[in-house]
XYZ file of C-alpha atoms in Angstrom:
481
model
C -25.239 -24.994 8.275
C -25.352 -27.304 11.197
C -22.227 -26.154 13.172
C -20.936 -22.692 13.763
C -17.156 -23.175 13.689
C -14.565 -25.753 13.249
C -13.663 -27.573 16.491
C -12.525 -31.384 17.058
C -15.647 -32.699 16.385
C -15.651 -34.787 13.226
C -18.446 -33.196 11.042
C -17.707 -29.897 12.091
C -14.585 -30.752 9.757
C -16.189 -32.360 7.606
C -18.742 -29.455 6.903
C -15.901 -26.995 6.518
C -14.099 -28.961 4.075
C -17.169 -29.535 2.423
C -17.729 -25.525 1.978
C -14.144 -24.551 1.446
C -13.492 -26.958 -2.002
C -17.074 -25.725 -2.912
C -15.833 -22.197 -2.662
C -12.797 -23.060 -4.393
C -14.158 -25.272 -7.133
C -16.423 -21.658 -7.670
C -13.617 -19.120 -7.822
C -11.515 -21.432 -10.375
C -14.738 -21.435 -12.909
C -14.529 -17.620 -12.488
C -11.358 -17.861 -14.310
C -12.354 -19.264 -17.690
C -11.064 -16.238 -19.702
C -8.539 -13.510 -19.326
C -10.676 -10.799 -18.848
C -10.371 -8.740 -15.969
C -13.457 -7.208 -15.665
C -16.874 -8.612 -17.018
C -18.065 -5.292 -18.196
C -21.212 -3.929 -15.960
C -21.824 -0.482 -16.013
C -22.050 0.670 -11.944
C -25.895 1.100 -12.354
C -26.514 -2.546 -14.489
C -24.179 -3.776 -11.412
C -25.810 -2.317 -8.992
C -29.408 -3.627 -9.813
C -28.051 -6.998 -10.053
C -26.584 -6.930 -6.201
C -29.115 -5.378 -4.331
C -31.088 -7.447 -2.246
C -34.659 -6.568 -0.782
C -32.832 -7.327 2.818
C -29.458 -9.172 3.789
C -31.116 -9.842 7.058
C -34.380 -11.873 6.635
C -36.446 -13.594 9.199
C -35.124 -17.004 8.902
C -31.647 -17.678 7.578
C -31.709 -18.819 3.751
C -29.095 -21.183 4.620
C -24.823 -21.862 3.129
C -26.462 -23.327 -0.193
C -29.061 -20.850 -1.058
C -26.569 -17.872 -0.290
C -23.845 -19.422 -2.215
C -25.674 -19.956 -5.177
C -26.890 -16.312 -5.276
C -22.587 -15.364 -4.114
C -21.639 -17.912 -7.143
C -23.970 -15.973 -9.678
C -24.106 -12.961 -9.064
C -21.088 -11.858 -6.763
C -17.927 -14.058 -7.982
C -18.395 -13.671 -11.773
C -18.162 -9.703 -11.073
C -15.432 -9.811 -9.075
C -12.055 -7.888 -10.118
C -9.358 -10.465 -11.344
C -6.817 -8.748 -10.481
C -4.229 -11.648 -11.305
C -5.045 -10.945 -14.807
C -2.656 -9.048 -17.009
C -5.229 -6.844 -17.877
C -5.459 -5.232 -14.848
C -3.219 -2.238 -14.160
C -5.208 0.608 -12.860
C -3.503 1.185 -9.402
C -0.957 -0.125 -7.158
C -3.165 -3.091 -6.130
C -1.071 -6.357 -6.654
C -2.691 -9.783 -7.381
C -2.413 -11.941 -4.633
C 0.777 -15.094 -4.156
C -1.115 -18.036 -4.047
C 0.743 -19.262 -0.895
C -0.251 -15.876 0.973
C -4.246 -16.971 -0.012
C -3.460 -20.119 2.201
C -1.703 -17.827 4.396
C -5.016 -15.855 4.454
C -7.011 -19.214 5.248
C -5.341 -19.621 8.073
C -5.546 -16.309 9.362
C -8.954 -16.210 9.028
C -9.724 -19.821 10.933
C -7.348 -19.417 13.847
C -8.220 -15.521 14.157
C -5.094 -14.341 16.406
C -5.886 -10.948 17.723
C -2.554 -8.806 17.357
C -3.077 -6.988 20.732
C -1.279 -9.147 23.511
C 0.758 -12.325 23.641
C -1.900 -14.337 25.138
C -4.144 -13.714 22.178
C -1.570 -14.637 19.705
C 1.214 -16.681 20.874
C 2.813 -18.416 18.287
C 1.590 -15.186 15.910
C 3.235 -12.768 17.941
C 6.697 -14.291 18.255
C 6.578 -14.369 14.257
C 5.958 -10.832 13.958
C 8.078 -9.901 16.150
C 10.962 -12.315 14.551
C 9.554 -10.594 10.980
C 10.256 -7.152 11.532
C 13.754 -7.829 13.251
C 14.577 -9.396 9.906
C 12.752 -6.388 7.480
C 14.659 -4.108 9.549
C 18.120 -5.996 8.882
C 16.627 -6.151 5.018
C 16.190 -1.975 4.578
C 19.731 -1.402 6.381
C 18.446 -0.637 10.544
C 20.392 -1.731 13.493
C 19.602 -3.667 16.642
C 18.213 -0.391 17.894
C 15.137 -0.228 15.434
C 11.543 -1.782 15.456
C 8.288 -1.732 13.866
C 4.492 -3.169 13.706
C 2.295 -4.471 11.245
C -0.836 -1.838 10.089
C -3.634 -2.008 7.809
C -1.921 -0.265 4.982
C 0.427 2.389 3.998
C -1.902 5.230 5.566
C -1.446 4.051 9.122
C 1.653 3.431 8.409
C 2.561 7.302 7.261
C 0.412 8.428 10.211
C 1.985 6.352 13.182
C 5.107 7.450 11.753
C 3.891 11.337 11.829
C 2.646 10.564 14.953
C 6.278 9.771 16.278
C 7.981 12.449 14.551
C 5.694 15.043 16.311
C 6.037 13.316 19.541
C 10.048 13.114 19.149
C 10.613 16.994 18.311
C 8.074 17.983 20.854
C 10.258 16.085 23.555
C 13.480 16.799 22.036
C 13.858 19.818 20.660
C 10.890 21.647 22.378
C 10.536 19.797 25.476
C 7.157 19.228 25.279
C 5.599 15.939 26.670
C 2.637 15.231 23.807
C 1.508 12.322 25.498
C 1.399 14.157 29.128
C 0.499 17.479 28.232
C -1.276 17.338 24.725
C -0.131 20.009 21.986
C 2.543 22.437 23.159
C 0.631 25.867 22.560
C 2.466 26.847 19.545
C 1.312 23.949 17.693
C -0.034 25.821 14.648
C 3.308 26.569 13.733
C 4.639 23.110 13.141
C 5.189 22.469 9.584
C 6.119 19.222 7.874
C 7.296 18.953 4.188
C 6.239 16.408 1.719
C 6.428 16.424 -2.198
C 3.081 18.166 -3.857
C 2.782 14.647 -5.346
C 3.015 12.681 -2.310
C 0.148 10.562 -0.603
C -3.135 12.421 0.818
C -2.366 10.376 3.817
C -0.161 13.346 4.987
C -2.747 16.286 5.170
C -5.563 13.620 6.417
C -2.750 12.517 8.964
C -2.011 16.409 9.672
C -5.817 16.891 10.306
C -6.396 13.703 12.459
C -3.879 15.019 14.724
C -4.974 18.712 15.352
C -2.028 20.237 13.028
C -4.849 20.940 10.098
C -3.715 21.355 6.676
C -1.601 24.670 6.889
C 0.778 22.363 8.898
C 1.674 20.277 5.570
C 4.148 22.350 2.965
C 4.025 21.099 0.110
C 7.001 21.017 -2.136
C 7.171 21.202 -5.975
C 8.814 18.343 -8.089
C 10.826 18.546 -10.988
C 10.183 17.767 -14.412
C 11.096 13.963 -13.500
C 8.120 14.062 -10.731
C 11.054 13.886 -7.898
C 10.600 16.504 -5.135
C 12.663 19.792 -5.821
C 15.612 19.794 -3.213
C 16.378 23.501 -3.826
C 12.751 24.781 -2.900
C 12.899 22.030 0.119
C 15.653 23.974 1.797
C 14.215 27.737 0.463
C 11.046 26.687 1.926
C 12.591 25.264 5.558
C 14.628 28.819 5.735
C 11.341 30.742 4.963
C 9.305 28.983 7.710
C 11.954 29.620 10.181
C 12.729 33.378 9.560
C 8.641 33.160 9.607
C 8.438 31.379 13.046
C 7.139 28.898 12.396
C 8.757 25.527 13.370
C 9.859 22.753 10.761
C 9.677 19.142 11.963
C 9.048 16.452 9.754
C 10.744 15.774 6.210
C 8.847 13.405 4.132
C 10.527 11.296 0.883
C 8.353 9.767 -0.908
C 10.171 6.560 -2.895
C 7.983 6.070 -5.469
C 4.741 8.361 -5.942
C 1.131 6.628 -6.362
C 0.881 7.647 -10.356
C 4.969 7.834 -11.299
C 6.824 5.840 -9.387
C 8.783 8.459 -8.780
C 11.732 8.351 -6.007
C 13.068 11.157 -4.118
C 16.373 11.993 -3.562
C 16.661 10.146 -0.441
C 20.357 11.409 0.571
C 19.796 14.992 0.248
C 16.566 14.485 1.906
C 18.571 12.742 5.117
C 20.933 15.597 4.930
C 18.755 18.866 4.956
C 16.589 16.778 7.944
C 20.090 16.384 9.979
C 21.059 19.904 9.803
C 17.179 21.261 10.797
C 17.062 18.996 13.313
C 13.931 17.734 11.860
C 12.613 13.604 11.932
C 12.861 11.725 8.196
C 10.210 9.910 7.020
C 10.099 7.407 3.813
C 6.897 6.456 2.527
C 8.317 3.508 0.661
C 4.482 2.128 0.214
C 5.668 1.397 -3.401
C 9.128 1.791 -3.985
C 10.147 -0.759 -1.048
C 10.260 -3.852 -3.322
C 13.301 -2.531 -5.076
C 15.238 -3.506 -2.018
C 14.690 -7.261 -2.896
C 16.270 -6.784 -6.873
C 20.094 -6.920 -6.798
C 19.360 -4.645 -9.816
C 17.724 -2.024 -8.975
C 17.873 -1.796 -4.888
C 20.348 0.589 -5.650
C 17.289 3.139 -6.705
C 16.339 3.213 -3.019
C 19.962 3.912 -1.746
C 20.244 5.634 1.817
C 16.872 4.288 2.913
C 18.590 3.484 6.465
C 19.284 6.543 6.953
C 15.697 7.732 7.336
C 14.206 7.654 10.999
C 11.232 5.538 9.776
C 9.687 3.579 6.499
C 6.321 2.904 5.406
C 6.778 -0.917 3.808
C 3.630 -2.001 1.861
C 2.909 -5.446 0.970
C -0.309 -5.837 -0.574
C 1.941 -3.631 -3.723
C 4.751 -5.033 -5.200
C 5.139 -7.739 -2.713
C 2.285 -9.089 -4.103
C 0.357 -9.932 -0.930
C -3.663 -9.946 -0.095
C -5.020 -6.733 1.616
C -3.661 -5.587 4.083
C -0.296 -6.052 4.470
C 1.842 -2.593 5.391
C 4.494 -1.782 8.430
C 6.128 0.902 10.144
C 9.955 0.308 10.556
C 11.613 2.984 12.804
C 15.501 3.464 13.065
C 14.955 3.651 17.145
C 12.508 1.526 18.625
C 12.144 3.541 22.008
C 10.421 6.388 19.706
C 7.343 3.575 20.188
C 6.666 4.730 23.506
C 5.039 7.583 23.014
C 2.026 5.009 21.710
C 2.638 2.530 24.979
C -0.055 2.873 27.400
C -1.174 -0.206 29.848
C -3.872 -1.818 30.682
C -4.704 -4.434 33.285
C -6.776 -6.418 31.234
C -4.230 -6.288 28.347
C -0.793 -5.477 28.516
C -0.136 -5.801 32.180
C 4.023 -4.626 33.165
C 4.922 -7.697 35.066
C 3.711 -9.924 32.119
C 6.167 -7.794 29.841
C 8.820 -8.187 32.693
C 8.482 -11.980 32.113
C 8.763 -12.010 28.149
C 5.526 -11.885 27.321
C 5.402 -9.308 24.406
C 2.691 -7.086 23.773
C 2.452 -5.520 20.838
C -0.270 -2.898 21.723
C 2.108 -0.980 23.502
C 3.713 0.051 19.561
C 0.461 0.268 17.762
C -2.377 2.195 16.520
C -4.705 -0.582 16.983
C -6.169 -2.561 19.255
C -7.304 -5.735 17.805
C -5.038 -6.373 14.726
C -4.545 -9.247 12.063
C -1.949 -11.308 11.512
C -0.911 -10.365 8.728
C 2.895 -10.797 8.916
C 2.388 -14.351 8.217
C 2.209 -13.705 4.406
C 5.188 -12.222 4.463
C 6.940 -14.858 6.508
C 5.746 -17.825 4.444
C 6.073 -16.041 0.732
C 9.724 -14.767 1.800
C 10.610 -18.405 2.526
C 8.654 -19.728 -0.511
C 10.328 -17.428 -3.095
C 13.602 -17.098 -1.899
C 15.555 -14.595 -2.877
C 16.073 -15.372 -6.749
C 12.077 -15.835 -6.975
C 12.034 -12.390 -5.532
C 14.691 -11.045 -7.698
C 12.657 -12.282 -10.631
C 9.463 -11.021 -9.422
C 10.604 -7.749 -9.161
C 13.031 -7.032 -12.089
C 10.117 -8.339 -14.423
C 7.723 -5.567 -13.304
C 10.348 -2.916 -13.680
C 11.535 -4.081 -16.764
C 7.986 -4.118 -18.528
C 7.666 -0.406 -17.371
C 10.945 0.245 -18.967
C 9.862 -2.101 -22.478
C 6.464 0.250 -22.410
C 7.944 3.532 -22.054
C 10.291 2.995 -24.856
C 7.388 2.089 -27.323
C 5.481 4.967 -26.397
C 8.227 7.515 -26.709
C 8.497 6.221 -29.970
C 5.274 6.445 -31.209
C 3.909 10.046 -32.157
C 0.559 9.631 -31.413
C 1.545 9.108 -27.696
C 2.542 11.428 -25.282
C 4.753 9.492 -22.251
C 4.826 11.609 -18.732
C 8.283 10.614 -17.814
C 10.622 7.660 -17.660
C 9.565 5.408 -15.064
C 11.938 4.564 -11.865
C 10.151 1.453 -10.648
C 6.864 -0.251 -12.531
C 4.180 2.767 -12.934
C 3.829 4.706 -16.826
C 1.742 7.445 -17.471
C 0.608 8.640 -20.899
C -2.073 9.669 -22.942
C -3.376 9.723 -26.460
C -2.100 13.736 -27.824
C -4.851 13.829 -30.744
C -5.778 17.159 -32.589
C -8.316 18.136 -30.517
C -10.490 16.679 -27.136
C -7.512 14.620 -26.578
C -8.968 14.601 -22.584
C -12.330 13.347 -23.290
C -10.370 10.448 -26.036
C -8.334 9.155 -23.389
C -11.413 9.139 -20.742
C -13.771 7.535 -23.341
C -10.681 4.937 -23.983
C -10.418 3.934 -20.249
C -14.160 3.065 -20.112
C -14.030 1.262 -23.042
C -11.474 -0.780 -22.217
C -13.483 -1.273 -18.728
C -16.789 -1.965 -20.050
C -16.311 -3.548 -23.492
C -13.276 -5.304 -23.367
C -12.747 -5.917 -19.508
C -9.551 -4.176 -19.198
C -8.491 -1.799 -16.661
C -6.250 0.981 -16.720
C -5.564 3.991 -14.044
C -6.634 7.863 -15.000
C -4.423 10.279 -13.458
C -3.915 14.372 -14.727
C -0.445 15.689 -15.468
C 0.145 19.192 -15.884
C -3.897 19.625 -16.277
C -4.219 17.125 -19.045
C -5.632 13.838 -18.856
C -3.948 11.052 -18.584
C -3.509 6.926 -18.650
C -1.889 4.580 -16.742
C -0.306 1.352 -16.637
C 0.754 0.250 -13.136
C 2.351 -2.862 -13.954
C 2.660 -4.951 -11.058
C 1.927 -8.637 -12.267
C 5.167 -10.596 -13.180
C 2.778 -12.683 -15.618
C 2.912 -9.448 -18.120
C 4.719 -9.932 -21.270
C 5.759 -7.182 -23.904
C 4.108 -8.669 -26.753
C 0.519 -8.284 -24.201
C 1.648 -4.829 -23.466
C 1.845 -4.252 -27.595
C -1.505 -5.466 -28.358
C -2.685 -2.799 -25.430
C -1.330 -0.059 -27.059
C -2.402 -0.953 -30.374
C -5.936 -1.322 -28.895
C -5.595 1.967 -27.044
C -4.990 3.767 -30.457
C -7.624 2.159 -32.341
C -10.314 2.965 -30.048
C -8.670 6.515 -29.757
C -9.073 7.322 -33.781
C -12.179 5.753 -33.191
C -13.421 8.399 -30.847
């Protein structure tokens, strides 16, 4: 390559032009079937990729590079805008959020302070006032862009320690570090929810025996009974309940927990609400089925995913809290970065409410495929995914060789193949069939100690009579077995 980046001069453009509809021309040939997988084994895949050193002596060059890329890389790529891909809740991508994603990528705004991202910032910023508005917050609340739903959950956690400590115990976190009965903090999720809330627990010094978990019921949904036995044990105990986490819609069900009686038991313990709405946060953009996520405002923070049923490129997640002063336990300045009288003159800095440092921007996707779908493309979008779920669950309850988990709330089914006998080691031969010899890919999840499959149907393109011939496949190649 003869120029390092695009500037004004003329062949600078002319050279990234040149490799961008190269690139593109490339991808497009990738998608000459429907397949979404072309069926290497990890070890056949793994031969073909290495290379004897990704750093030689003299550069090889854009055209050498990219014909090795075009070979051996792109072809064995995950399509995961085919309708044969369902394994996880890992969305194809809008094709105005990949130009979204071009743009990121060439301009290259740094989310940390205004004068790294001055046009970027203000959009943010005018992007979560209008996602708070969306999930039912006031003027009072706020939020930040993260790299997923993880960071989200754990800046959240992060909060909700913070605010008890101040609150109720009177405990400065941020001054003092952890108060010295910190081992008896306890925060209560559903023993389905994400691992993000014991990794979260240990990243901030409250270990694992700080995270209760709480059994669901038969419909995967967290038992509200146990919640409040388990908050009244703790405390006769000692120990000190802080944190209440929903979880509106689980990573293999979908499931949604009862959100209201959730908010309540938090009000009267005096404990922070958490939502991680990583999944189940696209409802609130059907006029059908929003109503599945009812009372979400009344939770003291959401995780909001994009890169899952939004549809978005990774990563795309936020943090919305109900009051946005709760983000200063995270403020901290700097005088290279976030400097006070800057702030005093309107400069925002979005450090001051985040985890990171440097930071994408990627609340661009969201404010150009919000404006590009409108809110009947949405609507569409989102009432075809949970509709499929619905049309697939009915035609496996109905079938006896199938045995279906339980009735889906948003766009995730779990079932398996119930044959005589090995039925776990039929429905894991099954998935890698379907993986390596016919380039379709399904989740694996266990239920109640059996093995399981799952559909996580997140592509509007899906139709019923596609979702038919995968079943009928699935049984053939289970009476195969």
């Amino acid at each position: 390559m003869n120029h390092y980046f695009i500037t004004s001069d003329k062949d600078s453009k002319k050279e990234l032009s040149s490799v961008l509809n190269e690139t593109s021309k490339a991808i497009q040939e990738v998608f000459s079937d429907d397949k979404a997988y072309s069926g290497p084994t990890p070890y056949e895949l793994r031969k073909l990729i290495c290379q004897k050193s990704i750093l030689p002596q003299k550069g090889l060059g854009w055209d050498a590079v990219f014909k090795s890329l075009k070979e051996k890389v792109l072809p064995n790529l995950l399509k995961t805008s085919s309708t044969d891909y369902m394994p996880h809740l890992h969305s194809p991508a809008l094709i105005e959020t990949i130009a979204s994603e071009l743009i990121i990528s060439t301009f290259n705004q740094s989310m940390d302070s205004w004068d790294q991202s001055p046009a970027a910032t203000e959009i943010e910023v005018d992007v979560i006032n209008h996602l708070c508005r969306l999930y039912g917050y006031d003027k009072k609340s706020d939020g930040v862009f993260t790299s997923g739903g993880s960071q989200s959950n754990q800046t959240a956690i992060i909060l909700a320690r913070d605010w008890f400590c101040n609150k109720v115990l009177c405990w400065d976190v941020q001054k003092s570090g952890l108060p010295e009965n910190f081992s008896k903090l306890r925060m209560y999720t559903s023993e389905i929810s994400h691992f993000s809330m014991e990794k979260s627990a240990h990243i901030l010094g409250l270990g694992y025996n700080s995270v209760v978990k709480v059994p669901v019921t038969p419909q995967k949904k967290m038992d509200i009974t146990t919640l409040e036995k388990l908050i009244e044990q703790d405390k006769k105990a000692g120990n000190i309940p802080f944190l209440v986490v929903g979880t509106v819609g689980t990573t293999d069900f979908g499931s949604i927990d009862n959100i209201k009686e959730i908010a309540r038991i938090a009000k009267e313990n005096n404990m922070w609400f958490h939502a991680d709405a990583a999944y189940g946060s696209g409802l609130i953009l059907s006029q059908k089925y929003a109503s599945r996520i009812d009372g979400i405002n009344l939770c003291d923070s959401i995780t909001v995913d994009f890169h899952k049923m939004f549809l978005m490129p990774i990563s795309c997640s936020a943090v919305l809290i109900k009051e946005a002063r709760d983000f200063d336990s995270l403020t901290i300045h700097a005088d290279y970065l976030n400097r006070e009288e800057d702030e005093e003159d309107g400069y925002i800095n979005l450090v001051d409410k985040s985890l990171q440092t440097t930071r994408r921007f990627d609340a661009l996707k969201v404010w150009v495929s919000f404006q590009v779908r409108g809110k009947d493309g949405w609507n569409n979008i989102i009432n075809t995914c949970v509709e499929n779920a619905a049309y697939l669950y009915e035609k496996i309850a109905q079938n006896p060789d199938f045995e279906v988990i339980t009735k889906p709330e948003i766009s995730s089914v779990v079932f398996r193949y119930k044959g005589k006998k090995d039925s776990d080691e039929i429905n894991k031969t099954v998935r890698r069939k379907l993986l390596h010899e016919h380039g379709i890919v399904v989740g694996q999840t266990v239920s109640d100690g059996n093995v399981c499959l799952k559909f996580t149907l997140l592509n509007p393109l899906m139709t019923h009579q596609k979702l038919d011939e995968l079943l009928e496949l699935i049984l053939k190649l289970s009476e195969k077995r």
